[in-house]
Short mmCIF file of C-alpha atoms in Angstrom, two decimals:
data_model
loop_
_atom_site.label_atom_id
_atom_site.label_comp_id
_atom_site.label_asym_id
_atom_site.label_seq_id
_atom_site.Cartn_x
_atom_site.Cartn_y
_atom_site.Cartn_z
CA UNK J 1 0.00 0.00 0.00
CA UNK J 2 1.51 3.35 -1.01
CA UNK J 3 1.64 6.34 1.36
CA UNK J 4 -1.00 8.03 -0.80
CA UNK J 5 -3.58 5.38 0.10
CA UNK J 6 -2.57 4.81 3.73
CA UNK J 7 -6.01 4.88 5.43
CA UNK J 8 -4.68 6.40 8.68
CA UNK J 9 -2.94 9.23 6.81
CA UNK J 10 -6.03 9.82 4.64
CA UNK J 11 -8.22 9.91 7.75
CA UNK J 12 -5.95 12.49 9.45
CA UNK J 13 -6.08 14.58 6.26
CA UNK J 14 -9.90 14.40 6.20
CA UNK J 15 -10.19 15.51 9.84
CA UNK J 16 -7.72 18.34 9.22
CA UNK J 17 -9.71 19.39 6.15
CA UNK J 18 -13.01 19.28 8.08
CA UNK J 19 -11.54 21.64 10.68
CA UNK J 20 -9.97 23.94 8.06
CA UNK J 21 -13.36 24.18 6.30
CA UNK J 22 -14.82 25.80 9.43
CA UNK J 23 -12.47 28.76 9.08
CA UNK J 24 -14.07 31.80 7.40
CA UNK J 25 -12.53 34.89 5.81
CA UNK J 26 -11.42 37.57 8.25
CA UNK J 27 -10.89 35.15 11.14
CA UNK J 28 -8.05 35.07 13.65
CA UNK J 29 -7.16 31.39 13.99
CA UNK J 30 -5.27 29.55 16.74
CA UNK J 31 -2.97 27.00 15.08
CA UNK J 32 -2.34 23.91 17.19
CA UNK J 33 0.43 21.36 17.26
CA UNK J 34 0.66 17.75 16.06
CA UNK J 35 0.23 15.59 12.97
CA UNK J 36 -3.53 16.03 12.40
CA UNK J 37 -3.46 19.77 13.08
CA UNK J 38 -0.57 20.01 10.60
CA UNK J 39 -3.01 18.97 7.85
CA UNK J 40 -5.50 21.63 9.01
CA UNK J 41 -2.78 24.29 8.66
CA UNK J 42 -1.90 22.95 5.20
CA UNK J 43 -5.55 23.09 4.07
CA UNK J 44 -6.03 26.62 5.46
CA UNK J 45 -2.98 27.59 3.38
CA UNK J 46 -4.49 25.90 0.29
CA UNK J 47 -7.78 27.79 0.76
CA UNK J 48 -5.84 31.07 1.04
CA UNK J 49 -3.83 30.30 -2.13
CA UNK J 50 -6.99 29.51 -4.12
CA UNK J 51 -8.62 32.75 -2.97
CA UNK J 52 -11.44 30.89 -1.22
CA UNK J 53 -10.27 32.45 2.07
CA UNK J 54 -9.04 36.00 2.64
CA UNK J 55 -7.63 38.01 5.56
CA UNK J 56 -6.74 35.08 7.81
CA UNK J 57 -4.26 35.63 10.64
CA UNK J 58 -2.82 32.70 12.57
CA UNK J 59 -1.63 32.51 16.19
CA UNK J 60 0.80 29.55 16.49
CA UNK J 61 0.92 27.45 19.66
CA UNK J 62 4.42 26.12 19.03
CA UNK J 63 7.54 26.43 16.94
CA UNK J 64 6.21 23.50 14.84
CA UNK J 65 2.94 25.37 14.08
CA UNK J 66 4.91 28.53 13.22
CA UNK J 67 7.15 26.70 10.74
CA UNK J 68 4.15 24.96 9.09
CA UNK J 69 2.15 28.20 8.83
CA UNK J 70 5.08 29.95 7.11
CA UNK J 71 5.53 26.98 4.77
CA UNK J 72 1.86 27.04 3.73
CA UNK J 73 1.54 30.82 3.47
CA UNK J 74 -0.63 31.49 6.54
CA UNK J 75 0.19 34.99 7.91
CA UNK J 76 1.03 35.05 11.63
CA UNK J 77 0.70 37.45 14.53
CA UNK J 78 1.04 37.27 18.33
CA UNK J 79 -1.42 37.36 21.21
CA UNK J 80 -0.15 40.86 22.06
CA UNK J 81 -1.50 42.15 18.74
CA UNK J 82 -5.07 40.76 18.89
CA UNK J 83 -8.01 41.19 21.25
CA UNK J 84 -9.70 37.87 20.40
CA UNK J 85 -9.27 34.54 18.59
CA UNK J 86 -12.27 33.39 16.53
CA UNK J 87 -11.39 29.73 16.29
CA UNK J 88 -8.59 27.45 17.51
CA UNK J 89 -7.82 24.06 15.95
CA UNK J 90 -5.74 21.60 17.95
CA UNK J 91 -5.23 17.90 18.58
CA UNK J 92 -5.43 15.92 21.83
CA UNK J 93 -3.88 12.79 23.30
CA UNK J 94 -7.08 11.76 25.11
CA UNK J 95 -10.72 12.90 24.98
CA UNK J 96 -13.30 11.81 27.56
CA UNK J 97 -17.13 11.73 27.12
CA UNK J 98 -17.39 15.21 28.73
CA UNK J 99 -15.01 16.62 26.04
CA UNK J 100 -12.24 17.05 28.64
CA UNK J 101 -8.76 16.47 27.23
CA UNK J 102 -5.24 15.43 28.05
CA UNK J 103 -2.74 17.23 25.82
CA UNK J 104 1.02 17.66 25.88
CA UNK J 105 2.40 14.70 23.95
CA UNK J 106 4.31 17.28 21.91
CA UNK J 107 5.29 19.29 25.03
CA UNK J 108 3.44 22.38 23.73
CA UNK J 109 0.46 22.24 26.12
CA UNK J 110 1.17 25.51 27.95
CA UNK J 111 0.99 27.68 24.84
CA UNK J 112 -1.83 25.52 23.49
CA UNK J 113 -3.91 26.09 26.63
CA UNK J 114 -3.43 29.86 26.45
CA UNK J 115 -4.53 30.00 22.80
CA UNK J 116 -7.25 27.32 22.94
CA UNK J 117 -8.89 28.72 26.08
CA UNK J 118 -8.79 32.27 24.66
CA UNK J 119 -10.58 31.23 21.43
CA UNK J 120 -14.32 31.81 20.94
CA UNK J 121 -14.55 28.29 19.52
CA UNK J 122 -12.05 25.49 20.18
CA UNK J 123 -12.18 22.59 17.73
CA UNK J 124 -10.33 19.39 18.63
CA UNK J 125 -9.13 17.09 15.83
CA UNK J 126 -8.43 13.47 16.79
CA UNK J 127 -8.67 9.90 15.57
CA UNK J 128 -11.04 7.52 17.35
CA UNK J 129 -8.13 5.88 19.20
CA UNK J 130 -7.90 9.02 21.36
CA UNK J 131 -11.42 8.57 22.80
CA UNK J 132 -11.36 7.18 26.36
CA UNK J 133 -13.93 6.61 29.10
CA UNK J 134 -11.64 8.19 31.70
CA UNK J 135 -8.70 10.56 31.31
CA UNK J 136 -5.32 9.07 32.18
CA UNK J 137 -6.28 5.57 31.10
CA UNK J 138 -3.89 5.40 28.13
CA UNK J 139 -1.78 8.55 28.34
CA UNK J 140 0.46 9.98 31.03
CA UNK J 141 -0.38 13.50 32.19
CA UNK J 142 2.27 16.06 31.15
CA UNK J 143 3.21 18.81 33.60
CA UNK J 144 5.52 21.69 32.61
CA UNK J 145 7.92 22.68 35.39
CA UNK J 146 10.58 25.37 35.69
CA UNK J 147 13.97 23.62 36.03
CA UNK J 148 14.95 25.00 39.47
CA UNK J 149 11.73 23.57 40.98
CA UNK J 150 12.13 20.03 39.64
CA UNK J 151 12.90 18.15 42.89
CA UNK J 152 10.22 19.74 45.12
CA UNK J 153 7.66 19.47 42.30
CA UNK J 154 8.30 15.72 41.93
CA UNK J 155 7.72 15.29 45.67
CA UNK J 156 4.53 17.40 45.61
CA UNK J 157 3.13 15.38 42.68
CA UNK J 158 3.81 12.13 44.55
CA UNK J 159 1.79 13.52 47.50
CA UNK J 160 -1.13 14.00 45.08
CA UNK J 161 -0.92 10.28 44.24
CA UNK J 162 0.96 10.55 40.96
CA UNK J 163 4.03 8.67 39.74
CA UNK J 164 6.13 11.39 38.05
CA UNK J 165 8.92 10.87 35.54
CA UNK J 166 11.08 13.47 33.81
CA UNK J 167 10.57 13.29 30.04
CA UNK J 168 13.84 12.46 28.32
CA UNK J 169 14.70 13.57 24.80
CA UNK J 170 14.73 11.16 21.86
CA UNK J 171 17.98 11.46 19.90
CA UNK J 172 19.04 14.02 22.52
CA UNK J 173 20.96 13.39 25.71
CA UNK J 174 19.03 14.73 28.68
CA UNK J 175 15.51 16.04 29.24
CA UNK J 176 13.03 17.46 26.74
CA UNK J 177 13.07 21.28 26.85
CA UNK J 178 9.82 23.10 26.02
CA UNK J 179 9.54 26.21 23.82
CA UNK J 180 9.55 28.16 27.12
CA UNK J 181 12.84 26.53 28.24
CA UNK J 182 11.29 24.27 30.89
CA UNK J 183 11.10 20.56 31.72
CA UNK J 184 8.15 18.21 31.21
CA UNK J 185 7.19 15.67 33.86
CA UNK J 186 4.93 12.83 32.69
CA UNK J 187 2.70 11.63 35.52
CA UNK J 188 0.88 8.33 35.89
CA UNK J 189 -2.31 8.56 37.96
CA UNK J 190 -4.07 5.25 38.54
CA UNK J 191 -7.34 7.08 38.10
CA UNK J 192 -8.30 10.70 37.50
CA UNK J 193 -11.69 10.92 39.23
CA UNK J 194 -12.01 14.70 39.06
CA UNK J 195 -10.02 16.29 36.21
CA UNK J 196 -11.03 19.87 37.18
CA UNK J 197 -9.78 19.47 40.77
CA UNK J 198 -6.54 17.77 39.68
CA UNK J 199 -5.87 20.50 37.10
CA UNK J 200 -6.11 23.15 39.85
CA UNK J 201 -4.13 21.13 42.42
CA UNK J 202 -1.22 20.60 40.02
CA UNK J 203 -1.15 24.23 38.90
CA UNK J 204 -1.09 25.32 42.56
CA UNK J 205 2.28 23.61 43.08
CA UNK J 206 4.94 26.36 43.05
CA UNK J 207 7.19 25.85 40.03
CA UNK J 208 4.48 24.24 37.88
CA UNK J 209 3.76 26.40 34.84
CA UNK J 210 0.85 24.40 33.40
CA UNK J 211 -0.44 20.84 33.03
CA UNK J 212 -2.03 18.93 30.18
CA UNK J 213 -5.58 18.69 31.58
CA UNK J 214 -7.93 20.80 29.45
CA UNK J 215 -11.24 20.83 31.35
CA UNK J 216 -14.29 22.55 29.88
CA UNK J 217 -12.31 24.17 27.06
CA UNK J 218 -13.26 22.12 23.96
CA UNK J 219 -16.41 23.10 22.03
CA UNK J 220 -16.39 20.59 19.18
CA UNK J 221 -14.54 17.30 18.69
CA UNK J 222 -13.95 16.12 15.11
CA UNK J 223 -13.21 12.40 15.22
CA UNK J 224 -11.61 10.61 12.30
CA UNK J 225 -12.30 6.91 11.80
CA UNK J 226 -11.54 4.37 9.11
CA UNK J 227 -14.69 2.43 8.20
CA UNK J 228 -14.42 -0.30 5.54
CA UNK J 229 -11.13 1.23 4.41
CA UNK J 230 -12.65 4.70 3.98
CA UNK J 231 -11.94 7.77 6.11
CA UNK J 232 -15.03 9.11 7.94
CA UNK J 233 -15.28 12.23 10.15
CA UNK J 234 -17.92 12.46 12.87
CA UNK J 235 -18.72 15.33 15.22
CA UNK J 236 -19.08 15.29 19.01
CA UNK J 237 -20.81 18.54 19.99
#
């Protein structure tokens, strides 16, 4: 099977396209991070090139989103320069039935949360494998920590019942460094009974910048599935 007909890739493209199609001319758009969102950025760029869209400005959530936007001709600005964001498009590592999320697989969750929460509408693009009954069941919870606070933060997270581990770089000796210059701790919780309370408790630890729980932020989930070899996109409102 060639890459062109890879059903998973096609499905990610379809979800990205479905999100990009919700962008209208004149909008300020939050551009998320990750493989599915990358297709959304590409399709927004295609719609701009064809003249179907005009006057779009993007707010990137990561260096990756910034590079992709420039590559596909999506003009960029910063949060300082705008007073609102019309729509944000971003992926997730887990989505529960209440539309709560765990994000941060790409270590960009702090900037993502700022942009996604600020947006009038936040659209999440995922494949059906990201849907879970309970958050934390398949994915560790990322927590961004300033380097000087690493040791006390690890101890504080253990007191909350988590098993924390410093995220190490792949093809890099030492820890992953975020776009803000901080560390990421991945935390295993046996069960996350109350995501809203845990989100607050973690962020109250001195030295924690932000964690990957996104509670009550998502407005629409676009879920990509492969049915009988064909990509299908369904909506969870």
